[in-house]
Short mmCIF file of C-alpha atoms and ligand atoms in Angstrom, two decimals:
data_model
loop_
_atom_site.label_atom_id
_atom_site.label_comp_id
_atom_site.label_asym_id
_atom_site.label_seq_id
_atom_site.Cartn_x
_atom_site.Cartn_y
_atom_site.Cartn_z
CA MET T 1 12.54 15.43 52.73
CA SER T 2 9.91 14.44 55.22
CA SER T 3 10.94 13.09 58.17
CA THR T 4 8.80 11.55 61.37
CA ILE T 5 8.83 13.96 64.48
CA ALA T 6 7.63 13.29 67.91
CA VAL T 7 6.97 16.27 70.32
CA ILE T 8 6.85 15.46 73.84
CA GLY T 9 4.74 18.19 75.22
CA THR T 10 1.84 20.06 73.56
CA GLY T 11 2.16 23.49 75.14
CA TYR T 12 2.63 27.06 73.38
CA VAL T 13 5.93 25.98 72.06
CA GLY T 14 5.07 21.86 71.54
CA LEU T 15 1.68 22.49 70.00
CA THR T 16 3.11 25.23 67.70
CA THR T 17 6.40 23.17 66.85
CA GLY T 18 4.29 19.93 65.93
CA ALA T 19 1.63 21.98 63.98
CA CYS T 20 4.21 23.91 62.04
CA PHE T 21 6.39 20.75 61.14
CA ALA T 22 3.12 19.23 59.92
CA HIS T 23 2.62 22.16 57.91
CA LEU T 24 6.25 22.10 56.74
CA GLY T 25 5.36 18.47 55.16
CA HIS T 26 6.49 16.35 58.13
CA ARG T 27 4.78 13.51 59.78
CA VAL T 28 4.38 14.70 63.27
CA ILE T 29 2.89 12.93 66.62
CA CYS T 30 2.43 15.35 69.73
CA THR T 31 1.98 13.95 72.94
CA ASP T 32 1.16 15.00 76.51
CA VAL T 33 0.48 13.65 79.94
CA VAL T 34 -2.72 15.68 80.28
CA ALA T 35 -5.69 13.37 79.03
CA ASP T 36 -8.04 16.22 78.40
CA LYS T 37 -5.63 18.24 76.45
CA ILE T 38 -5.10 15.26 74.23
CA GLU T 39 -8.95 14.40 73.61
CA ARG T 40 -9.56 17.99 72.72
CA LEU T 41 -6.54 18.63 70.51
CA ARG T 42 -7.81 15.26 68.68
CA ARG T 43 -10.84 16.93 67.91
CA GLY T 44 -9.04 20.08 66.56
CA ASP T 45 -10.09 21.92 69.79
CA ILE T 46 -7.03 24.26 70.82
CA PRO T 47 -6.98 24.55 74.63
CA ILE T 48 -4.81 28.24 74.08
CA HIS T 49 -5.69 31.42 72.32
CA GLU T 50 -2.99 31.72 69.49
CA ALA T 51 -3.68 33.16 66.14
CA GLY T 52 -3.81 30.97 63.02
CA LEU T 53 -2.82 27.66 65.47
CA GLU T 54 -6.31 26.41 65.29
CA GLN T 55 -6.69 26.34 61.59
CA ILE T 56 -3.28 24.85 60.86
CA VAL T 57 -3.81 21.99 63.45
CA ARG T 58 -7.57 20.93 61.70
CA GLU T 59 -5.94 21.04 57.89
CA HIS T 60 -2.88 18.65 59.43
CA LEU T 61 -5.34 16.20 61.70
CA ASP T 62 -7.43 16.24 58.24
CA ASP T 63 -4.40 15.40 55.73
CA GLY T 64 -2.99 12.98 58.58
CA ASN T 65 0.23 14.61 58.96
CA LEU T 66 -0.58 15.60 62.42
CA SER T 67 -1.87 13.14 65.61
CA PHE T 68 -1.94 13.38 69.26
CA VAL T 69 -1.54 10.56 71.57
CA LEU T 70 -1.33 10.41 75.66
CA GLY T 71 1.92 9.49 76.95
CA SER T 72 5.42 9.64 75.03
CA GLU T 73 6.53 6.09 74.89
CA ASP T 74 4.23 4.95 72.17
CA ALA T 75 4.74 7.90 70.10
CA VAL T 76 8.48 7.75 69.77
CA THR T 77 9.10 4.38 68.50
CA GLU T 78 9.16 5.33 64.77
CA ALA T 79 10.27 8.92 65.23
CA ASP T 80 13.50 10.33 63.41
CA PHE T 81 13.34 13.17 65.75
CA VAL T 82 11.95 13.70 69.17
CA TYR T 83 11.61 17.29 70.06
CA LEU T 84 11.46 17.78 73.83
CA CYS T 85 8.73 20.63 74.97
CA VAL T 86 8.35 20.15 78.22
CA PRO T 87 8.15 23.12 81.01
CA THR T 88 11.48 24.31 82.79
CA PRO T 89 9.71 26.38 85.52
CA GLN T 90 11.55 28.44 88.01
CA SER T 91 12.81 26.55 91.33
CA ALA T 92 13.10 27.98 94.63
CA ASP T 93 16.70 29.27 94.08
CA GLY T 94 15.83 30.79 90.89
CA ALA T 95 17.53 28.26 88.80
CA ALA T 96 15.73 26.17 85.83
CA ASP T 97 13.67 23.24 87.43
CA LEU T 98 14.93 20.46 85.02
CA SER T 99 12.90 17.66 86.56
CA TYR T 100 10.26 17.56 83.86
CA LEU T 101 13.12 17.20 81.10
CA LYS T 102 14.85 14.44 82.62
CA ALA T 103 11.39 12.66 83.47
CA ALA T 104 10.57 13.00 79.56
CA ALA T 105 14.14 11.62 78.55
CA SER T 106 13.80 8.70 80.96
CA GLU T 107 10.28 7.62 79.79
CA ILE T 108 11.44 7.29 75.96
CA SER T 109 14.69 5.90 76.31
CA ALA T 110 14.03 2.62 75.83
CA LYS T 111 11.59 3.17 72.93
CA LEU T 112 13.86 5.32 70.55
CA LYS T 113 15.04 3.66 67.43
CA PRO T 114 18.63 3.48 66.75
CA GLY T 115 20.07 6.57 65.01
CA ALA T 116 17.33 8.81 66.47
CA ILE T 117 17.99 12.28 67.58
CA VAL T 118 16.58 13.85 70.56
CA VAL T 119 16.18 17.48 70.48
CA ASN T 120 15.80 20.42 73.57
CA LYS T 121 13.54 22.95 72.68
CA SER T 122 12.77 23.76 75.90
CA THR T 123 14.51 26.80 77.54
CA VAL T 124 17.31 24.91 79.46
CA PRO T 125 20.85 26.06 80.93
CA VAL T 126 24.22 24.96 79.90
CA GLY T 127 24.62 21.06 80.74
CA SER T 128 21.21 20.07 79.67
CA THR T 129 22.38 18.53 76.56
CA LEU T 130 24.74 16.24 78.45
CA LEU T 131 21.89 15.89 81.25
CA VAL T 132 19.68 14.51 78.37
CA GLU T 133 22.30 12.31 77.14
CA GLN T 134 22.59 11.01 80.74
CA ALA T 135 18.81 10.53 81.22
CA LEU T 136 18.60 8.64 77.86
CA GLY T 137 21.59 6.34 78.51
CA ARG T 138 21.79 5.57 74.86
CA SER T 139 24.88 5.88 72.78
CA ASP T 140 23.28 5.41 69.32
CA VAL T 141 20.98 8.66 70.06
CA ALA T 142 22.36 12.23 69.29
CA VAL T 143 21.17 14.93 71.74
CA VAL T 144 20.65 18.39 70.29
CA SER T 145 19.96 21.93 71.18
CA ASN T 146 17.74 23.86 69.41
CA PRO T 147 15.96 26.66 71.31
CA GLU T 148 12.78 28.41 70.39
CA PHE T 149 12.42 32.25 70.10
CA LEU T 150 8.55 32.35 69.32
CA ARG T 151 6.44 34.92 71.16
CA GLU T 152 2.86 33.84 72.49
CA GLY T 153 -0.01 35.41 70.20
CA THR T 154 2.22 35.32 67.15
CA ALA T 155 3.88 31.90 67.72
CA VAL T 156 2.81 30.47 63.99
CA ASP T 157 4.07 33.46 62.28
CA ASP T 158 7.52 33.39 64.60
CA PHE T 159 7.89 29.80 63.83
CA LEU T 160 7.38 29.38 60.25
CA HIS T 161 9.27 33.16 59.46
CA PRO T 162 11.75 33.25 62.09
CA ASP T 163 14.60 35.55 62.68
CA ARG T 164 16.88 32.69 62.80
CA VAL T 165 17.49 29.07 63.77
CA VAL T 166 20.08 28.45 66.16
CA ILE T 167 21.14 24.78 66.36
CA GLY T 168 23.92 23.36 69.25
CA ALA T 169 25.49 20.04 68.60
CA ASP T 170 28.91 18.34 68.99
CA ASP T 171 27.68 16.11 66.29
CA GLN T 172 27.92 17.82 63.11
CA ALA T 173 26.00 15.20 61.11
CA ALA T 174 23.16 15.47 63.62
CA ALA T 175 23.06 19.22 63.41
CA SER T 176 22.87 19.12 59.66
CA ARG T 177 20.08 16.59 60.08
CA VAL T 178 17.91 19.15 62.57
CA ALA T 179 18.73 21.85 59.79
CA SER T 180 17.00 20.07 57.19
CA LEU T 181 13.55 19.85 59.04
CA TYR T 182 13.71 23.81 58.31
CA ALA T 183 14.20 23.31 54.57
CA GLY T 184 10.93 25.21 54.06
CA VAL T 185 11.72 28.00 56.16
CA ARG T 186 13.66 31.06 54.94
CA ALA T 187 16.11 32.01 57.85
CA PRO T 188 19.69 32.00 58.87
CA ILE T 189 20.67 28.60 60.20
CA MET T 190 23.51 28.79 62.83
CA VAL T 191 25.33 25.80 64.13
CA THR T 192 27.19 26.10 67.18
CA ASP T 193 28.07 24.20 70.26
CA PRO T 194 25.12 23.42 72.63
CA ALA T 195 26.56 25.67 75.33
CA SER T 196 26.52 28.60 72.90
CA ALA T 197 22.99 27.79 71.57
CA GLU T 198 21.76 27.54 75.32
CA ILE T 199 23.33 30.79 76.44
CA CYS T 200 22.00 32.30 72.99
CA LYS T 201 18.38 31.63 74.33
CA TYR T 202 18.62 33.08 77.37
CA ALA T 203 21.07 36.02 76.50
CA SER T 204 18.38 37.26 73.91
CA ASN T 205 15.40 37.06 76.41
CA ALA T 206 17.88 38.84 78.84
CA PHE T 207 18.61 41.37 76.51
CA LEU T 208 15.07 41.90 75.48
CA ALA T 209 13.99 42.27 79.38
CA THR T 210 16.91 44.76 79.72
CA LYS T 211 15.72 46.91 77.10
CA LEU T 212 12.15 46.94 78.48
CA SER T 213 13.61 47.75 81.92
CA PHE T 214 15.83 50.29 80.47
CA THR T 215 12.62 51.78 78.55
CA ASN T 216 10.58 51.70 81.92
CA ALA T 217 13.55 53.75 83.76
CA ILE T 218 13.60 56.48 80.99
CA ALA T 219 9.73 56.90 81.49
CA ALA T 220 10.24 57.09 85.24
CA LEU T 221 12.94 59.72 84.70
CA CYS T 222 10.62 61.46 81.92
CA GLU T 223 8.11 61.87 84.50
CA ALA T 224 10.09 63.23 86.91
CA VAL T 225 11.63 65.94 84.70
CA GLY T 226 8.14 66.58 82.45
CA ALA T 227 9.46 64.72 79.22
CA ASP T 228 7.14 63.05 77.09
CA VAL T 229 8.47 59.36 76.82
CA ASN T 230 6.77 58.72 73.67
CA ASP T 231 8.80 61.19 71.77
CA VAL T 232 11.92 60.33 73.59
CA LEU T 233 11.60 56.71 72.50
CA LEU T 234 10.72 57.95 68.98
CA GLY T 235 13.92 60.10 68.59
CA MET T 236 15.89 56.96 70.15
CA GLY T 237 14.31 54.68 67.67
CA TYR T 238 15.04 56.43 64.76
CA ASP T 239 18.78 55.74 65.37
CA HIS T 240 19.52 52.17 63.63
CA ARG T 241 21.45 50.91 66.27
CA ILE T 242 18.55 51.47 68.91
CA GLY T 243 15.72 50.73 66.53
CA HIS T 244 11.98 51.09 67.29
CA GLU T 245 10.99 47.67 68.35
CA PHE T 246 10.57 46.75 71.99
CA LEU T 247 10.69 50.06 73.57
CA ARG T 248 6.87 50.29 74.72
CA PRO T 249 7.09 51.54 78.13
CA GLY T 250 4.38 49.50 80.48
CA PRO T 251 3.36 47.97 83.70
CA GLY T 252 6.57 45.75 83.48
CA TRP T 253 7.22 43.00 81.68
CA GLY T 254 5.85 39.31 82.69
CA GLY T 255 4.78 36.27 81.06
CA SER T 256 5.77 32.56 81.19
CA CYS T 257 9.63 33.05 80.31
CA PHE T 258 11.33 36.65 80.72
CA PRO T 259 10.66 36.47 84.70
CA LYS T 260 12.18 32.92 84.80
CA ASP T 261 14.67 33.00 82.44
CA SER T 262 15.81 36.42 83.94
CA GLN T 263 16.36 34.78 86.98
CA ALA T 264 18.04 31.63 85.52
CA ILE T 265 20.82 33.51 83.70
CA VAL T 266 21.68 35.40 87.06
CA SER T 267 21.54 31.94 88.29
CA ILE T 268 23.76 30.14 85.79
CA ALA T 269 26.29 33.38 85.80
CA GLU T 270 26.53 32.54 89.95
CA ASP T 271 27.36 29.18 89.43
CA ALA T 272 30.24 29.73 87.20
CA GLY T 273 31.38 32.41 89.24
CA TYR T 274 30.34 35.52 87.39
CA ASP T 275 28.17 38.10 89.45
CA PHE T 276 25.69 39.43 86.66
CA SER T 277 24.67 42.44 88.61
CA LEU T 278 23.36 44.08 85.67
CA MET T 279 20.74 41.41 85.57
CA ARG T 280 19.89 41.88 88.90
CA GLY T 281 19.39 45.49 88.43
CA VAL T 282 17.08 44.82 85.33
CA ILE T 283 14.91 42.63 87.27
CA ALA T 284 14.46 44.99 90.26
CA VAL T 285 13.84 48.12 88.10
CA ASN T 286 10.88 45.65 86.70
CA GLU T 287 9.58 45.05 90.79
CA GLN T 288 9.59 48.65 90.96
CA GLN T 289 7.44 49.27 87.55
CA PHE T 290 4.50 47.34 89.34
CA ASP T 291 4.88 49.27 92.40
CA ARG T 292 4.74 52.44 90.33
CA VAL T 293 1.56 51.86 89.15
CA VAL T 294 -0.12 51.16 92.52
CA ASP T 295 1.65 54.44 93.40
CA LYS T 296 -0.41 56.36 90.88
CA VAL T 297 -3.44 54.65 91.94
CA GLU T 298 -2.87 55.84 95.51
CA SER T 299 -1.79 59.37 94.41
CA VAL T 300 -5.69 59.80 93.65
CA VAL T 301 -7.78 57.27 95.70
CA ASP T 302 -7.47 56.11 98.95
CA LEU T 303 -7.58 52.32 98.52
CA GLY T 304 -9.26 51.18 101.35
CA GLY T 305 -12.74 49.86 100.58
CA VAL T 306 -12.84 50.98 97.40
CA THR T 307 -13.27 49.44 94.12
CA VAL T 308 -10.89 49.43 91.19
CA ALA T 309 -11.18 48.39 87.53
CA VAL T 310 -8.52 46.44 85.94
CA LEU T 311 -8.83 46.50 82.17
CA GLY T 312 -6.63 43.38 81.16
CA ILE T 313 -5.51 40.24 82.71
CA ALA T 314 -3.07 38.38 80.35
CA PHE T 315 0.64 39.59 80.30
CA LYS T 316 0.13 40.83 77.18
CA ALA T 317 -2.50 41.51 74.51
CA ASN T 318 -3.31 38.70 71.90
CA THR T 319 -2.80 35.61 74.25
CA ASP T 320 -4.97 34.25 77.21
CA ASP T 321 -1.86 33.36 79.19
CA THR T 322 -1.69 35.00 82.58
CA ARG T 323 1.69 33.46 83.81
CA GLN T 324 3.33 36.17 85.71
CA SER T 325 1.23 39.07 84.30
CA PRO T 326 2.10 42.20 85.49
CA ALA T 327 -1.79 42.65 85.70
CA LEU T 328 -1.97 40.00 88.26
CA GLU T 329 0.90 41.71 90.08
CA ILE T 330 -0.96 45.00 89.93
CA MET T 331 -3.85 43.30 91.30
CA LYS T 332 -2.50 41.54 94.47
CA ARG T 333 -0.89 45.01 95.37
CA LEU T 334 -4.28 46.84 95.17
CA VAL T 335 -6.24 44.01 97.18
CA ALA T 336 -3.39 43.93 99.74
CA LYS T 337 -4.15 47.75 100.23
CA GLY T 338 -7.65 47.19 100.77
CA ALA T 339 -9.30 47.69 97.44
CA SER T 340 -11.61 45.15 95.78
CA VAL T 341 -10.85 44.60 92.08
CA LYS T 342 -13.29 44.13 89.08
CA ALA T 343 -11.12 43.02 86.10
CA TYR T 344 -12.01 42.11 82.59
CA ASP T 345 -10.18 40.71 79.62
CA PRO T 346 -11.03 39.59 76.41
CA ALA T 347 -9.53 36.36 76.42
CA VAL T 348 -9.30 35.41 80.26
CA THR T 349 -12.51 34.47 82.17
CA SER T 350 -11.05 33.29 85.57
CA VAL T 351 -8.57 34.56 88.21
CA ASP T 352 -7.84 32.38 90.99
CA LEU T 353 -6.96 35.22 93.49
CA ASP T 354 -8.97 36.67 96.75
CA GLY T 355 -10.43 39.74 96.20
CA ILE T 356 -10.85 39.82 92.37
CA GLU T 357 -13.98 39.59 90.60
CA VAL T 358 -13.84 38.76 86.92
CA VAL T 359 -16.70 40.35 85.08
CA ASP T 360 -17.88 39.87 81.08
CA ASP T 361 -16.97 43.49 79.77
CA ALA T 362 -15.26 46.54 80.28
CA TYR T 363 -18.37 48.55 81.38
CA ALA T 364 -19.25 46.04 83.86
CA ALA T 365 -15.69 46.36 85.28
CA CYS T 366 -15.78 50.09 85.47
CA GLU T 367 -19.05 50.38 87.16
CA GLY T 368 -18.70 51.98 90.67
CA ALA T 369 -15.12 52.05 90.44
CA SER T 370 -12.85 54.82 91.66
CA ALA T 371 -9.94 54.13 89.29
CA ILE T 372 -9.51 52.57 86.16
CA VAL T 373 -6.05 50.72 85.53
CA VAL T 374 -5.10 49.95 81.95
CA ALA T 375 -3.02 46.65 82.29
CA THR T 376 -3.08 45.25 78.83
CA GLU T 377 -2.86 46.82 75.69
CA TRP T 378 -5.96 45.14 73.98
CA ASP T 379 -7.02 46.83 71.02
CA GLU T 380 -10.73 47.14 72.18
CA PHE T 381 -9.72 49.08 75.18
CA LYS T 382 -8.91 51.74 72.60
CA TRP T 383 -12.41 52.09 71.36
CA LEU T 384 -14.65 52.36 74.42
CA ASP T 385 -17.44 54.37 74.87
CA LEU T 386 -15.93 56.83 77.39
CA ASP T 387 -19.36 58.70 77.94
CA LYS T 388 -20.60 55.62 79.04
CA ILE T 389 -17.72 54.80 81.31
CA ALA T 390 -17.91 58.49 83.01
CA GLU T 391 -21.61 57.83 83.50
CA VAL T 392 -21.20 54.45 85.51
CA VAL T 393 -17.68 55.15 87.66
CA ALA T 394 -17.99 56.39 90.97
CA GLU T 395 -14.89 58.57 90.26
CA ARG T 396 -13.25 59.51 87.38
CA ASN T 397 -9.65 58.60 87.44
CA VAL T 398 -7.43 56.66 84.82
CA ILE T 399 -4.03 55.31 85.18
CA ASP T 400 -2.90 53.99 81.70
CA ALA T 401 -0.21 51.58 82.25
CA ARG T 402 0.07 50.91 78.55
CA ASN T 403 -0.18 54.76 77.25
CA LEU T 404 -3.23 53.19 75.26
CA LEU T 405 -6.18 55.47 75.85
CA ASP T 406 -7.02 58.96 74.33
CA ARG T 407 -5.86 60.99 77.25
CA GLY T 408 -7.42 64.25 75.64
CA ALA T 409 -10.86 62.69 75.00
CA LEU T 410 -10.67 61.58 78.79
CA ARG T 411 -9.54 64.96 80.24
CA ARG T 412 -12.17 66.53 78.29
CA ARG T 413 -14.92 64.15 80.05
CA GLY T 414 -13.43 65.24 83.42
CA PHE T 415 -11.08 62.36 84.18
CA SER T 416 -7.85 62.49 85.75
CA TYR T 417 -5.40 61.03 83.75
CA GLN T 418 -1.81 59.30 84.34
CA GLY T 419 0.02 57.20 81.75
CA VAL T 420 3.53 55.88 81.60
CA GLY T 421 6.34 58.48 80.91
CA ARG T 422 3.86 61.41 80.16
CA ASN T 423 1.55 63.91 81.87
P1 NAD G 501 3.30 24.70 78.48
O1 NAD G 501 3.39 24.65 80.27
O2 NAD G 501 2.76 25.69 77.85
O3 NAD G 501 3.74 23.33 77.99
C1 NAD G 501 4.13 22.25 78.70
C2 NAD G 501 3.58 20.81 78.32
O4 NAD G 501 4.68 19.53 78.58
C3 NAD G 501 2.15 20.75 79.06
O5 NAD G 501 1.04 20.48 78.31
C4 NAD G 501 2.82 19.43 79.97
O6 NAD G 501 1.40 18.73 80.28
C5 NAD G 501 3.53 18.61 79.39
N1 NAD G 501 4.24 17.87 79.94
C6 NAD G 501 4.93 18.13 80.77
N2 NAD G 501 5.40 16.96 80.94
C7 NAD G 501 5.35 15.90 80.02
C8 NAD G 501 6.13 14.64 79.92
N3 NAD G 501 6.78 13.99 80.39
N4 NAD G 501 5.56 14.32 78.66
C9 NAD G 501 4.64 14.65 77.94
N5 NAD G 501 4.17 15.90 78.17
C10 NAD G 501 4.50 16.50 79.23
O7 NAD G 501 5.25 25.42 78.23
P2 NAD G 501 5.58 26.23 77.07
O8 NAD G 501 5.31 27.57 77.46
O9 NAD G 501 5.05 25.31 75.90
O10 NAD G 501 7.12 25.99 77.48
C11 NAD G 501 7.78 25.01 77.10
C12 NAD G 501 9.33 25.40 77.25
O11 NAD G 501 9.62 26.01 76.06
C13 NAD G 501 9.71 26.10 78.45
O12 NAD G 501 11.25 25.75 78.73
C14 NAD G 501 9.79 27.71 77.87
O13 NAD G 501 10.93 28.39 78.52
C15 NAD G 501 10.19 27.36 76.46
N6 NAD G 501 9.53 28.48 75.55
C16 NAD G 501 8.42 29.12 75.79
C17 NAD G 501 8.07 29.89 75.07
C18 NAD G 501 6.88 30.66 75.23
O14 NAD G 501 6.30 31.61 74.57
N7 NAD G 501 5.64 30.30 75.99
C19 NAD G 501 8.69 30.54 73.72
C20 NAD G 501 10.32 30.09 73.66
C21 NAD G 501 10.71 29.00 74.62
C1 UGA G 502 9.37 36.54 74.71
C2 UGA G 502 10.32 36.75 73.73
O1 UGA G 502 9.91 37.96 72.99
C3 UGA G 502 10.32 35.66 72.75
O2 UGA G 502 11.42 35.87 71.64
C4 UGA G 502 10.81 34.13 73.59
O3 UGA G 502 11.06 33.06 72.87
C5 UGA G 502 10.04 33.90 74.66
O4 UGA G 502 9.61 35.14 75.27
C6 UGA G 502 10.07 32.82 75.46
O5 UGA G 502 11.38 32.50 75.78
O6 UGA G 502 9.03 32.65 76.03
P1 UGA G 502 6.42 36.33 75.03
O7 UGA G 502 6.84 36.01 76.36
O8 UGA G 502 5.63 35.80 74.35
O9 UGA G 502 8.06 36.30 74.32
O10 UGA G 502 6.15 38.01 75.11
P2 UGA G 502 6.82 39.55 74.64
O11 UGA G 502 6.27 39.88 73.52
O12 UGA G 502 8.35 39.24 74.48
O13 UGA G 502 6.54 40.37 75.94
C7 UGA G 502 7.21 40.12 77.08
C8 UGA G 502 6.65 41.29 78.12
O14 UGA G 502 7.19 42.38 77.57
C9 UGA G 502 5.01 41.46 78.27
O15 UGA G 502 4.50 41.50 79.37
C10 UGA G 502 4.79 42.69 77.42
O16 UGA G 502 3.65 43.42 77.42
C11 UGA G 502 6.24 43.18 77.65
N1 UGA G 502 6.70 44.35 76.54
C12 UGA G 502 6.96 43.96 75.34
C13 UGA G 502 6.45 45.99 76.70
O17 UGA G 502 6.17 46.29 77.81
N2 UGA G 502 6.84 46.62 75.83
C14 UGA G 502 7.44 46.21 74.66
O18 UGA G 502 7.23 47.00 73.84
C15 UGA G 502 7.42 44.98 74.29
#
């Protein structure tokens, strides 16, 4: 059955949610407070780099299932469901900042029709369902938690083919109505209470971050004992209880969510009287990982006054998102130690940091560089012309923080090569 859905906030999650619900046959109105974003979206111009999103937005702008309006108040008057997809950034004390959520709920409260359901899709701590209920002040409106598990770069596919849909509600009828929105999606739908749904979201991200910090710690151990981390992880991954997924060592994890959500779960635990020391360790290992990359650069070149090429700016491949990108963490440290950085990324054209020049291609980044750092695992870096790179650099040193390049081919051309967890 088709429903009318308003989506508040058209970022990575809101835009994907809106477009995919339209794709599932619902009538969707997406809103944002940024006028320019709404103008572009009305023309089918997508402000983010996300595979398949533009196509489905255009398809449903054309068939009338999807529309965009500035400001939320008018968007919600006809809505059976209102999805809150606003930011929940990290505040100074590490906890999630809920001011956008509260503001969005207050803005729509007077305009909701009786019996409407407001759904928290933003990542929010325990108690947020109650907080939204209070901000709405409407006893005739139910509030439900429906956290999102999509990844950037594969957002559309993740939304339409999720591993699970989690719904948290005290009101079972409201939970069933939210579940019915996913009728076109083949996935287990789990209904629980709001606190369990909210913790399930944070615990999932925290577990994945733990897996990555563990992987990076094993990579450091491999470097110390002369083992090859790729073989170690392959051998581990064959054990079904461990699996091969999410075991790629790297420059540390980043992005708009793992860093803030790992801090937030520590803060949620602290407020509840539990010291989540394991998670603090996971975060500390990640900070060390950025430093380890810079240490490798310093092991081959004195950073004062030299140029370092950094390949990749986005926090991972196939996105233009640079929020909390490990590449930026590494660049900041290189600049602080006196290096100039020339960076290139296929999807990122500018960086707002002193000492970093963003150039148009990988060869321009490498020109005159004393070391090359591979920070993001874009496919195109695998196919670089190494002879051309050897000619343009000042010194032949590669620090491959993604184990992406062909180390044999580099060494044959006289480059020193350091990967992650393998020599
Ligand atoms: P985002 O910053 O990309 O987008 C948020 C949008 O909300 C912005 O366009 C902003 O202008 C808009 N906005 C803010 N206040 C508003 C208001 N009052 N009315 C209308 N629009 C408003 O954020 P995002 O990455 O989409 O994340 C949103 C939430 O989803 C966060 O809680 C995040 O943790 C969670 N989440 C994100 C991802 C991801 O991959 N990015 C995945 C799962 C969950
Ligand atoms: C992550 C989760 O995977 C999603 O399930 C979740 O919904 C989302 O956070 C969120 O809550 O925002 P995302 O941030 O898009 O998704 O990116 P991931 O693919 O998880 O990568 C996160 C970081 O880990 C990146 O820096 C990436 O390079 C790194 N990573 C990932 C590795 O270093 N190795 C791996 O094997 C996998």
